[in-house]
Amino acid sequence: MKSDAVKKGMQQAPHRSLFNALGLTKEEMDRPLVGIVSSYNEIVPGHMNLDKIVEAVKLGVAMAGGTPIVFPAIAVCDGIAMGHIGMKYSLVTRDLIADSTEAMALAHQFDALVMVPNCDKNVPGLLMAAARINVPTIFVSGGPMLAGHVNGGKTSLSSMFEAVGACAAGKISEEELTEFENKTCPTCGSCSGMYTANSMNCLTEALGMSLKGNGTIPAVYSARIRLAKQAGMQVMELYRKNIRPRDIMTEEAIKNALTVDMALGCSTNSMLHLPAIAHEVGMTLNPELANEISSRTPNLCHLAPAGHTYIEELNEAGGVYAVMNELNKKNLLNTECMTVTGKTVGENIQGCVNTNPDVIRPIDNPYSETGGIAVLKGNIAPDTAVVKRSAVVEEMMVHEGPARVFDCEEDAIDAIKGGRIVAGDVVVIRYEGPKGGPGMREMLNPTSAIAGMGLGSSVALITDGRFSGASRGASIGHVSPEAAVGGPIALIKEGDIIRINIPENTLDVLVSDEELAKRRENWKPRQPKVTTGYLARYEKMVTSGNRGAILELK
């Protein structure tokens, strides 16, 4: 056992004395030590129930012959952090989570790990850590929130943000806004649409790092507790068979995840997290691979915000495995990949039936023949930009309009809510990238304001920042290189005509190369917005969005 380094032999007598201080018996010390990485806290709705999940995991581990020991991971609620300085601290926590989990797991020599995340950065951060530590590991998340109900229809957090825009435009009253406020988020769990948290939890199934249902069983269902017990028991099987994360998260498994991403219509943030996870297993994931996979992968789901179905309905329709089984009808997955079940992908998904073709379209009747995400290139984004094409209305798939240029999110929101943005405009928000932010803030407030004010089918938004999975419309993010390093987005001027062509994967400003070269001569780098603390260190180490905003020593 790996943990023998802290348990066995005369030299480890001091270590054993400290385990005694923890109340561990000799019998417990003789068993494999299983670290339970708990993201529980009382500020994130998706994490408030994780104490119950952790207790169930502990029971499962103990029943299967292991000794469970809990240690924490931090978590930020993107919704609460949205629209102020707090959002600078969202993406950056992914690397803090990975680093601190690596430190705890290796410092204490755990034999195996159970990761218990739920919301946006915890899932990818812990996947990154799992790849680094590479001891037998399984994921079991806290589960999605049930949809809210307002005026006879289902709602989710994106509905709430858009209601603010609708209220600002005089389309609903403050009393109606309060009704949304009180009914939109009715339970604990990760927000109920196919936003980043649920995207990444679903992709743990596609990667093979979690059991069936991990991405879709609602947080408040007792099935979630049973799943946690099963995960605790199953990690001991992984330990006995010595099946490790790098045996599972192979290049083919990551391609499987990207394929499932396209079918589900996941958040564009997956195009930050999958490259970062790939990096940890020694693979470079070129964003343009997304277009190659998209070209052959149909989009089968239009979950909120792209449509009017929610994660709870995906669960009832058969979940991620049913989606994977549909994809397998056209041989779009590598079915030989190993998973935490101890079986292959093909064995796992066999017989997983799609029970609701309105929620999961059959493979021969998709929403579109191409996937939910598109990667764009052009003279604005020589290195790439990303859009959730499944959430773009048809009339905005090709768009040309004047640039309305803002150097921060707040100025853009003031202009949108002040009525200064009109149909046809292309809102450009820059200096919000990984370095420029720093921290690459999500732009849910401006996209929601645009939608709420009735401009979602006539106004586009491009940014070197990123978008919440709750954003919809022609919202193009991750523009690389970013403005802070002199990317062409920094050279756009008010009124320049911008051309977006999502079917052709292009994004251009209609300005000559000569004019752009002249503007570049006059461009000067800006002083960093933050000069102290973690964000200052992050700004110096972070790479571009097209590389997953990974950290590198310079």
Coordinates of N, CA, C and O in Angstrom, one line a residue, residues 122-223:
N122 N -14.8 23.0 -9.5 CA -14.3 21.9 -8.7 C -14.2 20.6 -9.5 O -13.2 19.9 -9.3
V123 N -15.1 20.4 -10.5 CA -15.0 19.2 -11.3 C -13.7 19.2 -12.1 O -12.9 18.2 -12.0
P124 N -13.4 20.2 -12.9 CA -12.2 20.2 -13.7 C -10.9 20.2 -12.8 O -9.9 19.6 -13.1
G125 N -11.0 21.0 -11.7 CA -9.8 21.1 -10.8 C -9.5 19.8 -10.2 O -8.3 19.4 -10.1
L126 N -10.5 19.0 -9.8 CA -10.3 17.7 -9.2 C -9.9 16.7 -10.3 O -9.2 15.7 -10.0
L127 N -10.4 16.8 -11.5 CA -10.0 15.9 -12.6 C -8.5 16.2 -12.9 O -7.7 15.2 -13.1
M128 N -8.1 17.4 -12.9 CA -6.6 17.8 -13.1 C -5.8 17.1 -11.9 O -4.7 16.5 -12.2
A129 N -6.3 17.3 -10.7 CA -5.6 16.7 -9.6 C -5.5 15.2 -9.7 O -4.5 14.6 -9.4
A130 N -6.6 14.6 -10.1 CA -6.6 13.1 -10.2 C -5.6 12.6 -11.2 O -4.9 11.6 -10.9
A131 N -5.4 13.4 -12.3 CA -4.4 13.0 -13.3 C -3.0 13.1 -12.7 O -2.1 12.3 -13.0
R132 N -2.8 14.1 -11.9 CA -1.4 14.4 -11.4 C -1.1 13.3 -10.3 O 0.0 12.7 -10.3
I133 N -2.0 13.0 -9.4 CA -1.8 12.1 -8.3 C -1.7 10.7 -8.8 O -0.9 9.9 -8.3
N134 N -2.7 10.3 -9.6 CA -2.7 9.0 -10.3 C -2.7 7.9 -9.3 O -2.0 6.9 -9.5
V135 N -3.6 7.9 -8.3 CA -4.0 6.8 -7.5 C -5.4 6.4 -7.9 O -6.1 7.3 -8.4
P136 N -5.9 5.2 -7.7 CA -7.3 4.9 -8.0 C -8.3 5.9 -7.5 O -8.2 6.3 -6.3
T137 N -9.1 6.5 -8.4 CA -9.9 7.6 -8.1 C -11.3 7.5 -8.7 O -11.3 7.1 -9.9
I138 N -12.3 7.9 -8.1 CA -13.7 8.0 -8.6 C -14.3 9.3 -8.3 O -14.0 9.9 -7.2
F139 N -15.2 9.7 -9.1 CA -15.9 11.0 -8.9 C -17.4 10.7 -8.5 O -18.0 9.8 -9.1
V140 N -17.9 11.4 -7.5 CA -19.4 11.4 -7.3 C -19.8 12.8 -6.9 O -19.3 13.3 -5.9
S141 N -20.6 13.5 -7.7 CA -20.9 14.9 -7.5 C -22.2 15.0 -6.7 O -22.9 14.1 -6.3
G142 N -22.5 16.3 -6.4 CA -23.7 16.6 -5.5 C -25.0 16.6 -6.3 O -26.0 16.5 -5.7
G143 N -24.9 16.6 -7.6 CA -26.2 16.5 -8.4 C -26.8 17.9 -8.8 O -26.5 18.9 -8.1
P144 N -27.6 17.9 -9.8 CA -28.2 19.1 -10.3 C -29.4 19.5 -9.5 O -30.1 18.7 -8.9
M145 N -29.7 20.8 -9.5 CA -30.9 21.4 -8.9 C -32.1 21.1 -9.8 O -32.0 20.9 -11.0
L146 N -33.2 20.9 -9.1 CA -34.5 20.8 -9.9 C -34.8 22.2 -10.5 O -34.5 23.2 -9.9
A147 N -35.5 22.2 -11.6 CA -35.9 23.4 -12.3 C -36.9 24.2 -11.4 O -37.7 23.5 -10.6
G148 N -36.9 25.5 -11.5 CA -37.9 26.3 -10.8 C -39.2 26.3 -11.7 O -39.3 25.8 -12.8
H149 N -40.2 26.9 -11.1 CA -41.5 27.1 -11.8 C -42.0 28.5 -11.6 O -42.3 28.9 -10.5
V150 N -42.2 29.2 -12.7 CA -42.7 30.5 -12.6 C -43.8 30.7 -13.8 O -43.5 30.3 -14.9
N151 N -44.9 31.2 -13.4 CA -46.0 31.4 -14.4 C -46.3 30.1 -15.3 O -46.5 30.2 -16.5
G152 N -46.2 29.0 -14.6 CA -46.6 27.7 -15.3 C -45.5 27.1 -16.2 O -45.7 26.1 -16.8
G153 N -44.3 27.8 -16.2 CA -43.2 27.2 -17.0 C -42.0 27.0 -16.1 O -41.9 27.5 -15.0
K154 N -41.1 26.1 -16.6 CA -39.9 25.8 -15.8 C -38.9 26.9 -16.1 O -38.8 27.5 -17.1
T155 N -38.1 27.1 -15.0 CA -37.0 28.2 -15.1 C -35.7 27.6 -14.5 O -35.7 26.6 -13.8
S156 N -34.7 28.4 -14.8 CA -33.4 28.1 -14.3 C -32.6 29.4 -14.1 O -33.2 30.5 -14.4
L157 N -31.4 29.4 -13.7 CA -30.7 30.6 -13.3 C -30.6 31.6 -14.5 O -30.7 32.8 -14.3
S158 N -30.5 31.1 -15.7 CA -30.4 32.0 -16.9 C -31.7 32.8 -17.0 O -31.7 34.0 -17.3
S159 N -32.9 32.2 -16.6 CA -34.1 32.9 -16.6 C -34.1 34.1 -15.6 O -34.6 35.1 -15.9
M160 N -33.4 33.8 -14.5 CA -33.3 34.9 -13.5 C -32.5 36.1 -14.0 O -33.0 37.2 -13.8
F161 N -31.4 35.8 -14.6 CA -30.5 36.9 -15.1 C -31.3 37.6 -16.2 O -31.2 38.9 -16.3
E162 N -32.0 36.9 -17.1 CA -32.7 37.5 -18.2 C -33.9 38.3 -17.7 O -34.2 39.4 -18.3
A163 N -34.5 37.9 -16.6 CA -35.6 38.7 -16.0 C -35.1 40.1 -15.5 O -35.9 41.0 -15.6
V164 N -33.9 40.1 -15.1 CA -33.3 41.5 -14.7 C -33.3 42.4 -15.9 O -33.7 43.6 -15.8
G165 N -32.8 41.9 -17.0 CA -32.8 42.7 -18.3 C -34.2 43.0 -18.7 O -34.5 44.2 -19.1
A166 N -35.2 42.1 -18.6 CA -36.5 42.4 -18.9 C -37.1 43.4 -18.0 O -37.9 44.3 -18.5
C167 N -36.8 43.4 -16.8 CA -37.3 44.4 -15.8 C -36.7 45.8 -16.2 O -37.4 46.8 -16.2
A168 N -35.4 45.8 -16.5 CA -34.7 47.1 -16.9 C -35.4 47.7 -18.2 O -35.4 48.9 -18.3
A169 N -35.9 46.8 -19.0 CA -36.5 47.3 -20.3 C -38.0 47.6 -20.1 O -38.6 47.9 -21.1
G170 N -38.5 47.4 -18.9 CA -39.9 47.7 -18.6 C -40.8 46.6 -19.1 O -42.0 46.8 -19.2
K171 N -40.3 45.4 -19.4 CA -41.1 44.3 -19.9 C -41.8 43.5 -18.8 O -42.8 42.8 -19.1
I172 N -41.2 43.5 -17.7 CA -41.9 42.9 -16.5 C -41.7 43.9 -15.3 O -40.9 44.7 -15.3
S173 N -42.6 43.7 -14.4 CA -42.6 44.6 -13.2 C -41.6 44.1 -12.1 O -41.1 43.0 -12.2
E174 N -41.3 45.0 -11.2 CA -40.5 44.6 -10.1 C -41.1 43.5 -9.3 O -40.4 42.6 -8.7
E175 N -42.4 43.5 -9.2 CA -43.1 42.4 -8.5 C -42.9 41.0 -9.2 O -42.7 40.0 -8.6
E176 N -43.0 41.1 -10.5 CA -42.7 39.8 -11.3 C -41.3 39.4 -11.1 O -41.0 38.2 -11.1
L177 N -40.3 40.4 -11.1 CA -38.9 40.0 -10.9 C -38.7 39.3 -9.5 O -38.0 38.4 -9.4
T178 N -39.5 39.8 -8.5 CA -39.4 39.2 -7.2 C -39.9 37.8 -7.2 O -39.3 36.9 -6.6
E179 N -40.9 37.5 -8.0 CA -41.4 36.2 -8.1 C -40.4 35.2 -8.7 O -40.2 34.1 -8.3
F180 N -39.7 35.7 -9.8 CA -38.6 34.9 -10.3 C -37.5 34.7 -9.3 O -37.0 33.6 -9.1
E181 N -37.2 35.7 -8.5 CA -36.2 35.6 -7.5 C -36.5 34.6 -6.5 O -35.6 33.8 -6.0
N182 N -37.8 34.4 -6.1 CA -38.2 33.5 -5.1 C -38.4 32.1 -5.6 O -38.4 31.1 -4.7
K183 N -38.6 31.9 -6.9 CA -39.0 30.6 -7.4 C -38.0 29.9 -8.4 O -38.2 28.8 -8.7
T184 N -37.0 30.7 -8.8 CA -36.1 30.2 -9.9 C -35.2 29.0 -9.4 O -34.9 28.1 -10.1
C185 N -34.7 29.1 -8.2 CA -33.7 28.2 -7.7 C -34.3 27.5 -6.5 O -34.1 27.9 -5.3
P186 N -35.1 26.4 -6.7 CA -36.0 25.9 -5.6 C -35.3 24.9 -4.7 O -35.8 24.6 -3.6
T187 N -34.2 24.3 -5.1 CA -33.5 23.3 -4.3 C -32.0 23.5 -4.3 O -31.5 24.3 -5.0
C188 N -31.3 22.7 -3.4 CA -29.9 22.6 -3.5 C -29.5 21.9 -4.8 O -30.3 21.3 -5.5
G189 N -28.2 22.0 -5.2 CA -27.7 21.4 -6.4 C -27.1 22.4 -7.4 O -27.3 23.6 -7.2
S190 N -26.4 21.9 -8.4 CA -25.9 22.7 -9.4 C -27.0 23.2 -10.3 O -27.9 22.4 -10.6
C191 N -26.9 24.5 -10.8 CA -28.0 25.1 -11.5 C -28.6 24.2 -12.6 O -27.8 23.6 -13.3
S192 N -29.9 24.2 -12.8 CA -30.6 23.1 -13.5 C -30.5 23.0 -15.0 O -31.0 22.1 -15.6
G193 N -29.8 24.0 -15.6 CA -29.6 23.9 -17.1 C -28.3 23.2 -17.4 O -27.5 22.8 -16.5
M194 N -28.0 23.2 -18.7 CA -26.7 22.6 -19.2 C -25.7 23.7 -19.1 O -25.1 24.2 -20.1
Y195 N -25.4 24.2 -17.9 CA -24.4 25.2 -17.6 C -23.1 24.5 -17.4 O -23.0 23.3 -17.6
T196 N -22.1 25.2 -16.9 CA -20.8 24.6 -16.8 C -20.7 23.4 -15.8 O -20.1 22.4 -16.1
A197 N -21.3 23.6 -14.6 CA -21.2 22.6 -13.6 C -21.8 21.3 -14.1 O -21.2 20.2 -14.0
N198 N -23.0 21.3 -14.7 CA -23.7 20.1 -15.2 C -23.0 19.6 -16.4 O -22.9 18.4 -16.6
S199 N -22.4 20.5 -17.2 CA -21.6 20.0 -18.4 C -20.5 19.2 -17.9 O -20.3 18.0 -18.4
M200 N -19.7 19.7 -16.9 CA -18.5 18.9 -16.5 C -18.9 17.7 -15.7 O -18.2 16.7 -15.8
N201 N -20.0 17.7 -15.0 CA -20.4 16.5 -14.3 C -20.9 15.4 -15.2 O -20.6 14.2 -15.1
C202 N -21.6 15.8 -16.3 CA -21.9 14.9 -17.4 C -20.7 14.3 -18.1 O -20.6 13.1 -18.4
L203 N -19.7 15.2 -18.3 CA -18.5 14.7 -18.9 C -17.6 13.8 -18.1 O -16.8 13.1 -18.6
T204 N -17.8 13.8 -16.8 CA -17.1 12.8 -16.0 C -17.6 11.4 -16.3 O -16.8 10.4 -16.3
E205 N -18.9 11.3 -16.7 CA -19.4 10.0 -17.2 C -18.7 9.7 -18.5 O -18.3 8.5 -18.8
A206 N -18.7 10.6 -19.4 CA -18.1 10.4 -20.8 C -16.7 10.1 -20.7 O -16.2 9.2 -21.5
L207 N -15.9 10.7 -19.8 CA -14.5 10.4 -19.6 C -14.3 9.0 -19.0 O -13.2 8.5 -19.1
G208 N -15.3 8.5 -18.3 CA -15.2 7.2 -17.6 C -14.7 7.3 -16.2 O -14.4 6.4 -15.5
M209 N -14.8 8.5 -15.6 CA -14.3 8.8 -14.2 C -15.4 8.7 -13.2 O -15.2 8.9 -12.0
S210 N -16.7 8.5 -13.6 CA -17.8 8.4 -12.6 C -18.8 7.3 -13.0 O -18.7 6.8 -14.1
L211 N -19.6 6.9 -12.1 CA -20.7 5.9 -12.4 C -21.8 6.5 -13.1 O -22.0 7.8 -13.2
K212 N -22.6 5.7 -13.7 CA -23.8 6.1 -14.4 C -24.7 6.9 -13.6 O -25.1 6.6 -12.4
G213 N -25.2 8.1 -14.1 CA -26.1 9.0 -13.4 C -25.4 10.1 -12.7 O -26.1 11.0 -12.2
N214 N -24.1 10.1 -12.6 CA -23.4 11.1 -11.8 C -23.7 12.5 -12.3 O -23.8 13.4 -11.5
G215 N -23.9 12.7 -13.6 CA -24.1 14.0 -14.2 C -25.6 14.4 -14.1 O -25.8 15.6 -14.3
T216 N -26.5 13.5 -13.9 CA -27.9 13.9 -14.1 C -28.9 13.6 -12.9 O -29.9 14.2 -12.8
I217 N -28.5 12.7 -12.0 CA -29.5 12.4 -10.9 C -29.6 13.6 -10.0 O -28.6 14.1 -9.5
P218 N -30.8 14.2 -9.9 CA -31.0 15.4 -9.1 C -30.4 15.3 -7.7 O -30.5 14.2 -7.0
A219 N -30.0 16.4 -7.2 CA -29.3 16.5 -5.9 C -30.3 16.0 -4.8 O -29.8 15.4 -3.8
V220 N -31.6 16.3 -4.9 CA -32.5 15.9 -3.8 C -33.1 14.5 -3.9 O -33.8 14.1 -3.0
Y221 N -32.7 13.8 -4.9 CA -33.2 12.4 -5.0 C -32.3 11.5 -4.1 O -31.1 11.6 -4.0
S222 N -33.0 10.5 -3.5 CA -32.3 9.5 -2.7 C -31.4 8.7 -3.5 O -30.4 8.1 -3.0
A223 N -31.6 8.6 -4.8 CA -30.7 7.8 -5.7 C -29.3 8.4 -5.7 O -28.3 7.7 -5.9

